[in-house]
PDB file of C-alpha atoms in Angstrom:
ATOM      1  CA  MET A  22      -3.650  -5.506  -8.097  1.00  0.00           C
ATOM      2  CA  TYR A  23      -1.352  -7.365  -5.759  1.00  0.00           C
ATOM      3  CA  ALA A  24       2.359  -7.189  -6.471  1.00  0.00           C
ATOM      4  CA  SER A  25       4.931  -9.419  -4.897  1.00  0.00           C
ATOM      5  CA  ARG A  26       8.682  -9.071  -5.135  1.00  0.00           C
ATOM      6  CA  ILE A  27      10.306 -11.793  -7.191  1.00  0.00           C
ATOM      7  CA  GLY A  28      14.011 -12.397  -6.827  1.00  0.00           C
ATOM      8  CA  ASN A  29      16.422  -9.472  -6.632  1.00  0.00           C
ATOM      9  CA  ASN A  30      15.142  -7.593  -9.655  1.00  0.00           C
ATOM     10  CA  ASN A  31      12.588  -4.845 -10.091  1.00  0.00           C
ATOM     11  CA  SER A  32       9.902  -7.114 -11.529  1.00  0.00           C
ATOM     12  CA  SER A  33       7.415  -6.451  -8.739  1.00  0.00           C
ATOM     13  CA  THR A  34       7.472  -2.722  -9.283  1.00  0.00           C
ATOM     14  CA  LYS A  35       6.928  -3.251 -12.995  1.00  0.00           C
ATOM     15  CA  ILE A  36       4.074  -5.668 -12.269  1.00  0.00           C
ATOM     16  CA  PHE A  37       2.335  -3.168 -10.020  1.00  0.00           C
ATOM     17  CA  ALA A  38       2.822  -0.234 -12.363  1.00  0.00           C
ATOM     18  CA  VAL A  39       1.514  -2.269 -15.286  1.00  0.00           C
ATOM     19  CA  GLN A  40      -1.473  -3.446 -13.267  1.00  0.00           C
ATOM     20  CA  LEU A  41      -2.438   0.050 -12.160  1.00  0.00           C
ATOM     21  CA  SER A  42      -1.869   1.337 -15.696  1.00  0.00           C
ATOM     22  CA  ALA A  43      -4.024  -1.494 -17.022  1.00  0.00           C
ATOM     23  CA  LEU A  44      -6.703  -0.568 -14.504  1.00  0.00           C
ATOM     24  CA  PHE A  45      -6.524   3.026 -15.711  1.00  0.00           C
ATOM     25  CA  LEU A  46      -6.767   1.902 -19.334  1.00  0.00           C
ATOM     26  CA  ILE A  47      -9.705  -0.403 -18.623  1.00  0.00           C
ATOM     27  CA  PHE A  48     -11.598   2.418 -16.944  1.00  0.00           C
ATOM     28  CA  HIS A  49     -10.601   4.913 -19.611  1.00  0.00           C
ATOM     29  CA  THR A  50     -11.336   2.837 -22.720  1.00  0.00           C
ATOM     30  CA  SER A  51     -14.296   0.706 -21.676  1.00  0.00           C
ATOM     31  CA  GLY A  52     -16.717   3.593 -21.371  1.00  0.00           C
ATOM     32  CA  SER A  53     -17.727   2.229 -17.969  1.00  0.00           C
ATOM     33  CA  ILE A  54     -15.775   4.652 -15.822  1.00  0.00           C
ATOM     34  CA  MET A  55     -18.789   5.443 -13.676  1.00  0.00           C
ATOM     35  CA  ASN A  56     -19.406   1.762 -12.904  1.00  0.00           C
ATOM     36  CA  TYR A  57     -16.629   1.956 -10.344  1.00  0.00           C
ATOM     37  CA  LYS A  58     -16.954   4.696  -7.761  1.00  0.00           C
ATOM     38  CA  ARG A  59     -14.420   3.130  -5.393  1.00  0.00           C
ATOM     39  CA  ILE A  60     -11.608   0.600  -5.631  1.00  0.00           C
ATOM     40  CA  LEU A  61      -9.504  -1.177  -2.996  1.00  0.00           C
ATOM     41  CA  PRO A  62      -6.049  -2.242  -4.217  1.00  0.00           C
ATOM     42  CA  ASN A  63      -3.886  -4.400  -1.947  1.00  0.00           C
ATOM     43  CA  LEU A  64      -0.208  -3.409  -2.118  1.00  0.00           C
ATOM     44  CA  SER A  65       2.578  -5.681  -1.011  1.00  0.00           C
ATOM     45  CA  GLY A  66       5.076  -4.106   1.369  1.00  0.00           C
ATOM     46  CA  GLU A  67       7.817  -6.070  -0.345  1.00  0.00           C
ATOM     47  CA  ALA A  68       7.070  -4.267  -3.609  1.00  0.00           C
ATOM     48  CA  LEU A  69       8.202  -1.025  -1.918  1.00  0.00           C
ATOM     49  CA  LEU A  70      11.743  -2.397  -1.778  1.00  0.00           C
ATOM     50  CA  GLY A  71      12.301  -1.691  -5.453  1.00  0.00           C
ATOM     51  CA  SER A  72      15.942  -2.571  -6.053  1.00  0.00           C
ATOM     52  CA  LYS A  73      16.893  -2.187  -2.390  1.00  0.00           C
ATOM     53  CA  GLU A  74      17.642  -5.047  -0.023  1.00  0.00           C
ATOM     54  CA  PHE A  75      15.573  -3.518   2.788  1.00  0.00           C
ATOM     55  CA  GLY A  76      13.470  -0.448   3.503  1.00  0.00           C
ATOM     56  CA  ILE A  77      11.539   1.712   1.072  1.00  0.00           C
ATOM     57  CA  ASP A  78      12.568   2.872  -2.392  1.00  0.00           C
ATOM     58  CA  ASN A  79      11.350   6.479  -2.782  1.00  0.00           C
ATOM     59  CA  ALA A  80      11.274   6.158  -6.573  1.00  0.00           C
ATOM     60  CA  VAL A  81       8.810   3.278  -6.240  1.00  0.00           C
ATOM     61  CA  LEU A  82       6.665   5.342  -3.852  1.00  0.00           C
ATOM     62  CA  ALA A  83       6.596   8.246  -6.289  1.00  0.00           C
ATOM     63  CA  ARG A  84       5.636   5.946  -9.168  1.00  0.00           C
ATOM     64  CA  TYR A  85       2.820   4.395  -7.123  1.00  0.00           C
ATOM     65  CA  ALA A  86       1.562   7.841  -6.152  1.00  0.00           C
ATOM     66  CA  GLU A  87       1.440   8.964  -9.793  1.00  0.00           C
ATOM     67  CA  GLU A  88      -0.421   5.794 -10.833  1.00  0.00           C
ATOM     68  CA  ILE A  89      -2.912   6.234  -7.996  1.00  0.00           C
ATOM     69  CA  LYS A  90      -3.363   9.892  -8.925  1.00  0.00           C
ATOM     70  CA  ALA A  91      -4.186   8.867 -12.496  1.00  0.00           C
ATOM     71  CA  VAL A  92      -7.063   6.775 -11.150  1.00  0.00           C
ATOM     72  CA  THR A  93      -8.297   9.430  -8.696  1.00  0.00           C
ATOM     73  CA  ASP A  94      -8.229  12.013 -11.502  1.00  0.00           C
ATOM     74  CA  LEU A  95     -11.008   9.931 -13.094  1.00  0.00           C
ATOM     75  CA  GLY A  96     -13.159  10.641 -10.039  1.00  0.00           C
ATOM     76  CA  ILE A  97     -12.675   7.182  -8.539  1.00  0.00           C
ATOM     77  CA  GLU A  98     -12.144   6.980  -4.780  1.00  0.00           C
ATOM     78  CA  VAL A  99      -9.222   4.788  -3.815  1.00  0.00           C
ATOM     79  CA  ALA A 100      -8.739   3.079  -0.451  1.00  0.00           C
ATOM     80  CA  ILE A 101      -5.457   1.193  -0.158  1.00  0.00           C
ATOM     81  CA  VAL A 102      -4.457  -1.780   1.963  1.00  0.00           C
ATOM     82  CA  ILE A 103      -0.687  -2.028   2.292  1.00  0.00           C
ATOM     83  CA  GLY A 104       1.563  -4.671   3.832  1.00  0.00           C
ATOM     84  CA  GLY A 105       4.746  -4.416   5.839  1.00  0.00           C
ATOM     85  CA  GLY A 106       6.749  -7.349   4.484  1.00  0.00           C
ATOM     86  CA  ASN A 107       9.665  -5.175   3.390  1.00  0.00           C
ATOM     87  CA  ILE A 108      10.319  -4.325   7.050  1.00  0.00           C
ATOM     88  CA  PHE A 109       9.141  -7.261   9.153  1.00  0.00           C
ATOM     89  CA  ARG A 110       7.047 -10.415   8.875  1.00  0.00           C
ATOM     90  CA  GLY A 111       5.522 -11.724  12.095  1.00  0.00           C
ATOM     91  CA  VAL A 112       5.528 -15.344  10.949  1.00  0.00           C
ATOM     92  CA  GLN A 113       9.217 -15.190  10.050  1.00  0.00           C
ATOM     93  CA  GLY A 114       9.967 -13.615  13.426  1.00  0.00           C
ATOM     94  CA  VAL A 115       8.371 -16.556  15.203  1.00  0.00           C
ATOM     95  CA  GLU A 116      10.088 -19.061  12.930  1.00  0.00           C
ATOM     96  CA  GLY A 117      13.366 -17.224  13.599  1.00  0.00           C
ATOM     97  CA  GLY A 118      13.115 -17.821  17.327  1.00  0.00           C
ATOM     98  CA  MET A 119      10.780 -15.178  18.748  1.00  0.00           C
ATOM     99  CA  LYS A 120       8.812 -16.829  21.531  1.00  0.00           C
ATOM    100  CA  ASP A 121       5.832 -14.486  21.606  1.00  0.00           C
ATOM    101  CA  ARG A 122       3.718 -14.702  18.434  1.00  0.00           C
ATOM    102  CA  ALA A 123       1.600 -11.712  19.491  1.00  0.00           C
ATOM    103  CA  ASN A 124       4.675  -9.453  19.734  1.00  0.00           C
ATOM    104  CA  ALA A 125       5.855 -10.647  16.334  1.00  0.00           C
ATOM    105  CA  ASP A 126       2.443  -9.878  14.832  1.00  0.00           C
ATOM    106  CA  TYR A 127       2.368  -6.426  16.428  1.00  0.00           C
ATOM    107  CA  MET A 128       5.804  -5.705  14.969  1.00  0.00           C
ATOM    108  CA  GLY A 129       4.422  -6.624  11.537  1.00  0.00           C
ATOM    109  CA  MET A 130       1.467  -4.297  12.084  1.00  0.00           C
ATOM    110  CA  LEU A 131       3.814  -1.448  12.971  1.00  0.00           C
ATOM    111  CA  ALA A 132       5.777  -2.141   9.794  1.00  0.00           C
ATOM    112  CA  THR A 133       2.511  -1.814   7.887  1.00  0.00           C
ATOM    113  CA  VAL A 134       1.866   1.601   9.467  1.00  0.00           C
ATOM    114  CA  ILE A 135       5.375   2.732   8.503  1.00  0.00           C
ATOM    115  CA  ASN A 136       4.683   1.816   4.866  1.00  0.00           C
ATOM    116  CA  ALA A 137       1.267   3.490   5.004  1.00  0.00           C
ATOM    117  CA  MET A 138       2.856   6.691   6.316  1.00  0.00           C
ATOM    118  CA  ALA A 139       5.436   6.595   3.511  1.00  0.00           C
ATOM    119  CA  LEU A 140       2.732   6.149   0.849  1.00  0.00           C
ATOM    120  CA  GLN A 141       0.622   8.847   2.494  1.00  0.00           C
ATOM    121  CA  GLY A 142       3.547  11.259   2.248  1.00  0.00           C
ATOM    122  CA  ALA A 143       4.144  10.433  -1.427  1.00  0.00           C
ATOM    123  CA  LEU A 144       0.458  10.938  -2.228  1.00  0.00           C
ATOM    124  CA  GLU A 145       0.218  14.217  -0.332  1.00  0.00           C
ATOM    125  CA  ASP A 146       3.392  15.469  -2.046  1.00  0.00           C
ATOM    126  CA  ILE A 147       1.477  15.402  -5.344  1.00  0.00           C
ATOM    127  CA  GLY A 148      -1.668  16.971  -3.923  1.00  0.00           C
ATOM    128  CA  ILE A 149      -3.829  13.964  -3.051  1.00  0.00           C
ATOM    129  CA  TYR A 150      -5.762  14.330   0.197  1.00  0.00           C
ATOM    130  CA  THR A 151      -5.339  11.226   2.368  1.00  0.00           C
ATOM    131  CA  ARG A 152      -6.509   9.708   5.644  1.00  0.00           C
ATOM    132  CA  LEU A 153      -4.527   6.997   7.432  1.00  0.00           C
ATOM    133  CA  LEU A 154      -6.470   4.494   9.537  1.00  0.00           C
ATOM    134  CA  SER A 155      -5.114   1.859  11.911  1.00  0.00           C
ATOM    135  CA  ALA A 156      -6.724  -0.663  14.235  1.00  0.00           C
ATOM    136  CA  ILE A 157      -3.786  -0.098  16.606  1.00  0.00           C
ATOM    137  CA  LYS A 158      -4.210   3.106  18.585  1.00  0.00           C
ATOM    138  CA  MET A 159      -1.640   5.698  17.578  1.00  0.00           C
ATOM    139  CA  GLU A 160      -3.582   8.924  17.276  1.00  0.00           C
ATOM    140  CA  GLN A 161      -0.512  11.024  16.503  1.00  0.00           C
ATOM    141  CA  VAL A 162      -0.044   9.312  13.133  1.00  0.00           C
ATOM    142  CA  ALA A 163      -3.304   7.507  12.282  1.00  0.00           C
ATOM    143  CA  GLU A 164      -7.008   7.695  12.943  1.00  0.00           C
ATOM    144  CA  PRO A 165      -8.546   4.771  14.790  1.00  0.00           C
ATOM    145  CA  PHE A 166     -10.272   2.161  12.654  1.00  0.00           C
ATOM    146  CA  ILE A 167     -13.219   0.537  14.373  1.00  0.00           C
ATOM    147  CA  ARG A 168     -14.786  -2.459  12.689  1.00  0.00           C
ATOM    148  CA  ARG A 169     -18.567  -2.506  13.183  1.00  0.00           C
TER     149      ARG A 169
END
C-alpha cells in the first residue's frame, strides 16, 4: 500500500486509491474479513502533492480519508505511517549543502508530523476518531510514542 509520486501527473494518487480500493475489495469479497483485525498502510508524503508542485492537495487528503473510512467501516483498525517527502527530505537537505545531518533529519520528521496532522484533520472531518503519535516530543499536537 505504498504510493510514490511519478513524474508531474496524478498517477500516485490513482495508485494509492486503487490499492486501498483493492484492499477493501479483497476484504469484502474473500469472506475473510475477520482474518484482519488491524492493518498498517505506509503512505508516501509525496503522494499528498496530488497535482501540486509542493505542499498538500486537500482533494487527495479527502480521497484518502474516504478510502480509509471504507476499511474502518468493516471493523478493521487502521494505523497509518506517513512520510514527509512532499515538504522536506533530510537526505536531500544534506546533499544540498546542509552541514548538520541531524538537523536535516529532524526537519524531515517535522514534515512527517505536518502531513500526519493534515491526514488526521481529514479523517476527523468525516467522523473517524484518531490519535496522533510522535517520537519527537510535541504534546500540543501529538502524543508521545515510546518504543518498548
